Structures are given as structure tokens and as C-alpha cells.
Amino acid sequence: MIRAVLFDAAGTLIETVEPVGETYSRYARRYGLAISAWRLGDAFQRVFEAAPPPVFPGLGAAARTTKERAWWRERVHETFRAADSAQRPRDFDALFADLWHHFSGAGAWRLRPGAHETLVRLREAGIQTGVVSNFDGRLPGILEGLGLLPLLDTVILPADAGAAKPDPRIFSAALERLRVRAGETVFVGDHAEQDLAGARSVGLQAVDATA
């Protein structure tokens, strides 16, 4: 019997309105950079996959935000350097601030097809729902802006668990929060290692959101 369904966020419930490379390229032009969206998108993907997870446990909200923002600043800097090391923006801090603000708002994101309807049906069936994501502390505000937060019983981030997917601890934190067992819980995600393999490592039933 299934008592809870957990979801990944970006790529499963929500997605960016436009490809990340296009957003980076558009904002970069304001600061004197001419780098194609394709090159920036490719660089971002490589940088993001190679980066250490943004895990900052035991901090208050303000300190955590500072750490997470610094983590993202380094990723953005690495992305532009990987895309074209010969170009430098007129004001990198201002460019980063624009990108941070852009992706902090619900306007940069949209619901994946069927996301809202699925959560509504699960709630109507009496099944608990939640998100387990490696996103930073901006995620709850984004989910609220997109109308999903009221349909979720919990949102678990790396700072809550002291670990990031695929570490079993972040999945276990969600199970503890909902007071359900792994065998009666499903996890839906789009990443083979972080989502599906991570969920199965603690006994969750894993469903590929891209299938």
C-alpha cells in the first residue's frame, strides 16, 4: 500500500521557462559578453555536474542563504570561464546578482506537464506528497509562486538533511518527516543516479519521470 509519493523538483515537477544557456547569454550581453546560448548551456551542465553538492547543515536561514549564494556565484563564474575564458564581463557581481534574482522568482519557472494535476489527485486519494531536492533555500518560494506548495506535505533540501542526493540520508529525512516507511513510499525523479539509484538505496520504489 502506497502512503506517500515524493518528487524531485527541477526536471520533474518544474522546469525553467527557457534553457539555462539562453538566460545566461541574454543577461551576459548586458555586461559586454557575446557568448552563444549553446556554449553557455553546455558549460553550465558540465560545471553543475562536477560541482560538490551545496550542503550547509546547522546554519540559520540568513547564514545558509549566504553560503548558498556564494556556492552559486562560484558555479556561475566557472560557467562563464568554461564557455569562453577570453571574455570578461564589465561587472561580474552585477551579472551574478541579476541571474540569482531571475532564478529566485517563479517567473523563471513553469510547471512540468501534469505536475499540478498529479499532486491534486494524490491529495484527494489521501496520499502524502513531498519534494526531495538538491535545490537551495529559494525552492519553497518558487513552488509557492507556482501554486504547488499547498499541495505538498514537506519539502526536504540538503540543509535540512545535512546531505544531498543520492546520499540516503536526504531520502530518510523525508520518510521521518512524513512518518512513513520506505516500502510504502514512491519516489519520482528524472536523474538516474541522484534520483532513481539514490531512492532505491533506501528501499523506495523509484519511478523515472522521463519514461
mmCIF file of C-alpha atoms in Angstrom:
data_model
loop_
_atom_site.group_PDB
_atom_site.id
_atom_site.type_symbol
_atom_site.label_atom_id
_atom_site.label_comp_id
_atom_site.label_asym_id
_atom_site.label_seq_id
_atom_site.Cartn_x
_atom_site.Cartn_y
_atom_site.Cartn_z
ATOM 1 C CA MET A 1 0.000 0.000 0.000
ATOM 2 C CA ILE A 2 1.389 3.394 -1.026
ATOM 3 C CA ARG A 3 1.097 6.052 1.664
ATOM 4 C CA ALA A 4 3.405 8.722 0.236
ATOM 5 C CA VAL A 5 4.842 9.906 -3.074
ATOM 6 C CA LEU A 6 7.979 12.021 -3.131
ATOM 7 C CA PHE A 7 9.176 14.044 -6.098
ATOM 8 C CA ASP A 8 12.326 15.669 -7.359
ATOM 9 C CA ALA A 9 11.775 19.342 -8.176
ATOM 10 C CA ALA A 10 13.688 20.722 -11.187
ATOM 11 C CA GLY A 11 13.188 18.470 -14.180
ATOM 12 C CA THR A 12 10.309 16.574 -12.585
ATOM 13 C CA LEU A 13 7.718 18.959 -11.141
ATOM 14 C CA ILE A 14 9.121 22.205 -12.546
ATOM 15 C CA GLU A 15 11.450 23.367 -15.312
ATOM 16 C CA THR A 16 12.951 26.633 -16.478
ATOM 17 C CA VAL A 17 10.841 28.669 -18.876
ATOM 18 C CA GLU A 18 13.799 28.898 -21.242
ATOM 19 C CA PRO A 19 17.031 26.886 -21.454
ATOM 20 C CA VAL A 20 19.612 28.000 -18.902
ATOM 21 C CA GLY A 21 22.118 28.823 -21.636
ATOM 22 C CA GLU A 22 19.684 31.255 -23.242
ATOM 23 C CA THR A 23 19.108 33.050 -19.955
ATOM 24 C CA TYR A 24 22.828 33.289 -19.235
ATOM 25 C CA SER A 25 23.561 34.546 -22.758
ATOM 26 C CA ARG A 26 20.797 37.141 -22.629
ATOM 27 C CA TYR A 27 21.930 38.591 -19.301
ATOM 28 C CA ALA A 28 25.602 38.396 -20.315
ATOM 29 C CA ARG A 29 25.012 40.710 -23.266
ATOM 30 C CA ARG A 30 24.047 43.454 -20.822
ATOM 31 C CA TYR A 31 27.588 43.294 -19.444
ATOM 32 C CA GLY A 32 29.516 43.210 -22.694
ATOM 33 C CA LEU A 33 29.767 39.466 -23.270
ATOM 34 C CA ALA A 34 28.953 37.789 -26.560
ATOM 35 C CA ILE A 35 28.760 34.065 -25.823
ATOM 36 C CA SER A 36 26.264 31.782 -27.500
ATOM 37 C CA ALA A 37 23.461 30.163 -25.568
ATOM 38 C CA TRP A 38 24.671 26.737 -26.699
ATOM 39 C CA ARG A 39 28.183 27.245 -25.319
ATOM 40 C CA LEU A 40 26.894 28.596 -22.018
ATOM 41 C CA GLY A 41 24.335 25.817 -21.676
ATOM 42 C CA ASP A 42 26.964 23.156 -22.329
ATOM 43 C CA ALA A 43 29.396 24.781 -19.907
ATOM 44 C CA PHE A 44 26.743 25.091 -17.214
ATOM 45 C CA GLN A 45 25.835 21.419 -17.489
ATOM 46 C CA ARG A 46 29.470 20.332 -17.167
ATOM 47 C CA VAL A 47 30.166 22.683 -14.255
ATOM 48 C CA PHE A 48 26.991 21.773 -12.393
ATOM 49 C CA GLU A 49 27.549 18.024 -12.689
ATOM 50 C CA ALA A 50 31.149 18.299 -11.462
ATOM 51 C CA ALA A 51 30.397 20.619 -8.526
ATOM 52 C CA PRO A 52 30.221 19.490 -4.903
ATOM 53 C CA PRO A 53 26.662 19.499 -3.557
ATOM 54 C CA PRO A 54 25.508 22.662 -1.754
ATOM 55 C CA VAL A 55 25.261 21.106 1.709
ATOM 56 C CA PHE A 56 25.436 23.605 4.572
ATOM 57 C CA PRO A 57 23.834 21.999 7.650
ATOM 58 C CA GLY A 58 23.358 23.526 11.061
ATOM 59 C CA LEU A 59 23.068 27.133 9.916
ATOM 60 C CA GLY A 60 20.372 29.707 10.442
ATOM 61 C CA ALA A 61 18.373 30.922 7.476
ATOM 62 C CA ALA A 62 20.482 34.012 6.818
ATOM 63 C CA ALA A 63 23.821 32.175 7.070
ATOM 64 C CA ARG A 64 22.553 29.370 4.859
ATOM 65 C CA THR A 65 21.413 31.818 2.186
ATOM 66 C CA THR A 66 24.832 33.485 2.249
ATOM 67 C CA LYS A 67 26.580 30.130 1.781
ATOM 68 C CA GLU A 68 24.203 29.006 -0.965
ATOM 69 C CA ARG A 69 24.568 32.299 -2.810
ATOM 70 C CA ALA A 70 28.359 32.015 -2.622
ATOM 71 C CA TRP A 71 28.124 28.435 -3.940
ATOM 72 C CA TRP A 72 26.112 29.608 -6.919
ATOM 73 C CA ARG A 73 28.403 32.584 -7.530
ATOM 74 C CA GLU A 74 31.308 30.165 -7.959
ATOM 75 C CA ARG A 75 29.287 27.955 -10.309
ATOM 76 C CA VAL A 76 28.294 30.936 -12.464
ATOM 77 C CA HIS A 77 31.897 32.164 -12.559
ATOM 78 C CA GLU A 78 33.069 28.687 -13.596
ATOM 79 C CA THR A 79 30.374 28.516 -16.271
ATOM 80 C CA PHE A 80 31.437 31.717 -17.999
ATOM 81 C CA ARG A 81 35.101 30.780 -17.704
ATOM 82 C CA ALA A 82 34.420 27.340 -19.206
ATOM 83 C CA ALA A 83 32.338 28.817 -22.022
ATOM 84 C CA ASP A 84 34.908 31.449 -23.052
ATOM 85 C CA SER A 85 37.882 32.188 -20.813
ATOM 86 C CA ALA A 86 38.960 35.117 -23.014
ATOM 87 C CA GLN A 87 35.909 37.250 -22.246
ATOM 88 C CA ARG A 88 35.257 39.104 -19.006
ATOM 89 C CA PRO A 89 32.020 40.917 -18.057
ATOM 90 C CA ARG A 90 32.139 44.595 -17.177
ATOM 91 C CA ASP A 91 30.760 43.799 -13.708
ATOM 92 C CA PHE A 92 30.602 40.128 -12.781
ATOM 93 C CA ASP A 93 28.988 40.736 -9.378
ATOM 94 C CA ALA A 94 26.156 42.673 -11.004
ATOM 95 C CA LEU A 95 25.727 39.957 -13.645
ATOM 96 C CA PHE A 96 25.576 37.277 -10.990
ATOM 97 C CA ALA A 97 23.093 39.307 -8.913
ATOM 98 C CA ASP A 98 20.809 39.571 -11.943
ATOM 99 C CA LEU A 99 20.951 35.815 -12.559
ATOM 100 C CA TRP A 100 20.417 34.979 -8.877
ATOM 101 C CA HIS A 101 17.380 37.243 -8.749
ATOM 102 C CA HIS A 102 15.990 35.871 -12.018
ATOM 103 C CA PHE A 103 16.082 32.239 -10.940
ATOM 104 C CA SER A 104 14.773 33.101 -7.459
ATOM 105 C CA GLY A 105 11.367 34.032 -8.820
ATOM 106 C CA ALA A 106 8.548 31.823 -10.008
ATOM 107 C CA GLY A 107 8.532 33.734 -13.294
ATOM 108 C CA ALA A 108 11.692 31.912 -14.403
ATOM 109 C CA TRP A 109 9.995 28.555 -13.922
ATOM 110 C CA ARG A 110 6.940 26.685 -15.151
ATOM 111 C CA LEU A 111 5.144 23.514 -14.192
ATOM 112 C CA ARG A 112 6.019 20.297 -15.947
ATOM 113 C CA PRO A 113 3.041 18.756 -17.786
ATOM 114 C CA GLY A 114 0.689 17.057 -15.342
ATOM 115 C CA ALA A 115 2.525 18.185 -12.211
ATOM 116 C CA HIS A 116 -0.333 20.104 -10.601
ATOM 117 C CA GLU A 117 -2.968 17.577 -11.603
ATOM 118 C CA THR A 118 -0.928 14.671 -10.232
ATOM 119 C CA LEU A 119 -0.443 16.322 -6.852
ATOM 120 C CA VAL A 120 -4.139 17.171 -6.643
ATOM 121 C CA ARG A 121 -5.149 13.581 -7.371
ATOM 122 C CA LEU A 122 -2.718 12.203 -4.798
ATOM 123 C CA ARG A 123 -4.022 14.550 -2.121
ATOM 124 C CA GLU A 124 -7.603 13.631 -2.959
ATOM 125 C CA ALA A 125 -6.654 9.966 -2.565
ATOM 126 C CA GLY A 126 -5.256 10.650 0.910
ATOM 127 C CA ILE A 127 -1.648 10.028 -0.126
ATOM 128 C CA GLN A 128 1.027 12.268 1.358
ATOM 129 C CA THR A 129 3.252 14.194 -1.031
ATOM 130 C CA GLY A 130 6.638 15.818 -0.730
ATOM 131 C CA VAL A 131 9.711 17.091 -2.526
ATOM 132 C CA VAL A 132 13.277 15.898 -2.023
ATOM 133 C CA SER A 133 15.595 18.188 -3.950
ATOM 134 C CA ASN A 134 19.209 19.335 -4.127
ATOM 135 C CA PHE A 135 17.902 22.862 -4.780
ATOM 136 C CA ASP A 136 18.751 25.699 -2.398
ATOM 137 C CA GLY A 137 16.543 27.641 0.001
ATOM 138 C CA ARG A 138 14.803 29.527 -2.816
ATOM 139 C CA LEU A 139 12.805 26.449 -3.790
ATOM 140 C CA PRO A 140 9.835 26.788 -1.379
ATOM 141 C CA GLY A 141 9.179 30.311 -2.623
ATOM 142 C CA ILE A 142 9.298 29.140 -6.229
ATOM 143 C CA LEU A 143 6.920 26.264 -5.505
ATOM 144 C CA GLU A 144 4.572 28.631 -3.719
ATOM 145 C CA GLY A 145 4.614 31.041 -6.631
ATOM 146 C CA LEU A 146 3.718 28.204 -8.998
ATOM 147 C CA GLY A 147 0.859 27.019 -6.777
ATOM 148 C CA LEU A 148 2.445 23.726 -5.713
ATOM 149 C CA LEU A 149 3.469 24.384 -2.121
ATOM 150 C CA PRO A 150 -0.060 23.968 -0.661
ATOM 151 C CA LEU A 151 -0.192 20.522 -2.307
ATOM 152 C CA LEU A 152 2.976 19.299 -0.571
ATOM 153 C CA ASP A 153 3.300 17.941 2.949
ATOM 154 C CA THR A 154 7.048 18.520 3.111
ATOM 155 C CA VAL A 155 9.998 19.928 1.185
ATOM 156 C CA ILE A 156 13.388 18.454 2.080
ATOM 157 C CA LEU A 157 16.565 20.250 0.988
ATOM 158 C CA PRO A 158 20.248 19.419 1.619
ATOM 159 C CA ALA A 159 20.382 21.877 4.513
ATOM 160 C CA ASP A 160 17.538 20.000 6.217
ATOM 161 C CA ALA A 161 19.211 16.601 5.987
ATOM 162 C CA GLY A 162 22.887 17.523 6.059
ATOM 163 C CA ALA A 163 23.221 15.600 2.808
ATOM 164 C CA ALA A 164 22.337 15.817 -0.871
ATOM 165 C CA LYS A 165 21.011 13.205 -3.279
ATOM 166 C CA PRO A 166 21.990 10.445 -3.875
ATOM 167 C CA ASP A 167 23.004 10.248 -0.196
ATOM 168 C CA PRO A 168 20.423 8.020 1.562
ATOM 169 C CA ARG A 169 20.144 10.478 4.451
ATOM 170 C CA ILE A 170 18.163 13.033 2.483
ATOM 171 C CA PHE A 171 15.572 10.420 1.491
ATOM 172 C CA SER A 172 15.446 9.106 5.058
ATOM 173 C CA ALA A 173 14.819 12.645 6.324
ATOM 174 C CA ALA A 174 11.704 12.826 4.161
ATOM 175 C CA LEU A 175 10.463 9.469 5.413
ATOM 176 C CA GLU A 176 10.940 10.590 9.007
ATOM 177 C CA ARG A 177 9.172 13.882 8.364
ATOM 178 C CA LEU A 178 6.148 12.097 6.874
ATOM 179 C CA ARG A 179 6.319 9.167 9.311
ATOM 180 C CA VAL A 180 6.147 6.548 6.583
ATOM 181 C CA ARG A 181 8.269 3.514 5.730
ATOM 182 C CA ALA A 182 10.384 3.180 2.604
ATOM 183 C CA GLY A 183 8.388 0.222 1.340
ATOM 184 C CA GLU A 184 5.169 2.246 1.267
ATOM 185 C CA THR A 185 6.715 5.248 -0.476
ATOM 186 C CA VAL A 186 7.358 6.059 -4.148
ATOM 187 C CA PHE A 187 9.967 8.500 -5.412
ATOM 188 C CA VAL A 188 9.611 10.160 -8.826
ATOM 189 C CA GLY A 189 12.662 11.760 -10.421
ATOM 190 C CA ASP A 190 14.479 12.355 -13.686
ATOM 191 C CA HIS A 191 18.136 11.686 -12.789
ATOM 192 C CA ALA A 192 19.308 8.075 -12.978
ATOM 193 C CA GLU A 193 21.907 8.305 -10.202
ATOM 194 C CA GLN A 194 20.768 11.101 -7.901
ATOM 195 C CA ASP A 195 17.066 10.300 -8.003
ATOM 196 C CA LEU A 196 16.420 6.723 -9.027
ATOM 197 C CA ALA A 197 19.504 4.945 -7.676
ATOM 198 C CA GLY A 198 19.502 7.123 -4.561
ATOM 199 C CA ALA A 199 15.864 6.358 -3.810
ATOM 200 C CA ARG A 200 16.302 2.623 -4.339
ATOM 201 C CA SER A 201 19.286 2.596 -1.983
ATOM 202 C CA VAL A 202 16.917 3.205 0.938
ATOM 203 C CA GLY A 203 14.180 0.881 -0.327
ATOM 204 C CA LEU A 204 11.915 3.384 -2.056
ATOM 205 C CA GLN A 205 10.054 2.444 -5.199
ATOM 206 C CA ALA A 206 11.581 4.633 -7.898
ATOM 207 C CA VAL A 207 9.754 5.925 -10.973
ATOM 208 C CA ASP A 208 11.529 7.601 -13.888
ATOM 209 C CA ALA A 209 9.751 10.875 -14.662
ATOM 210 C CA THR A 210 11.143 10.869 -18.190
ATOM 211 C CA ALA A 211 9.788 7.444 -19.135
#
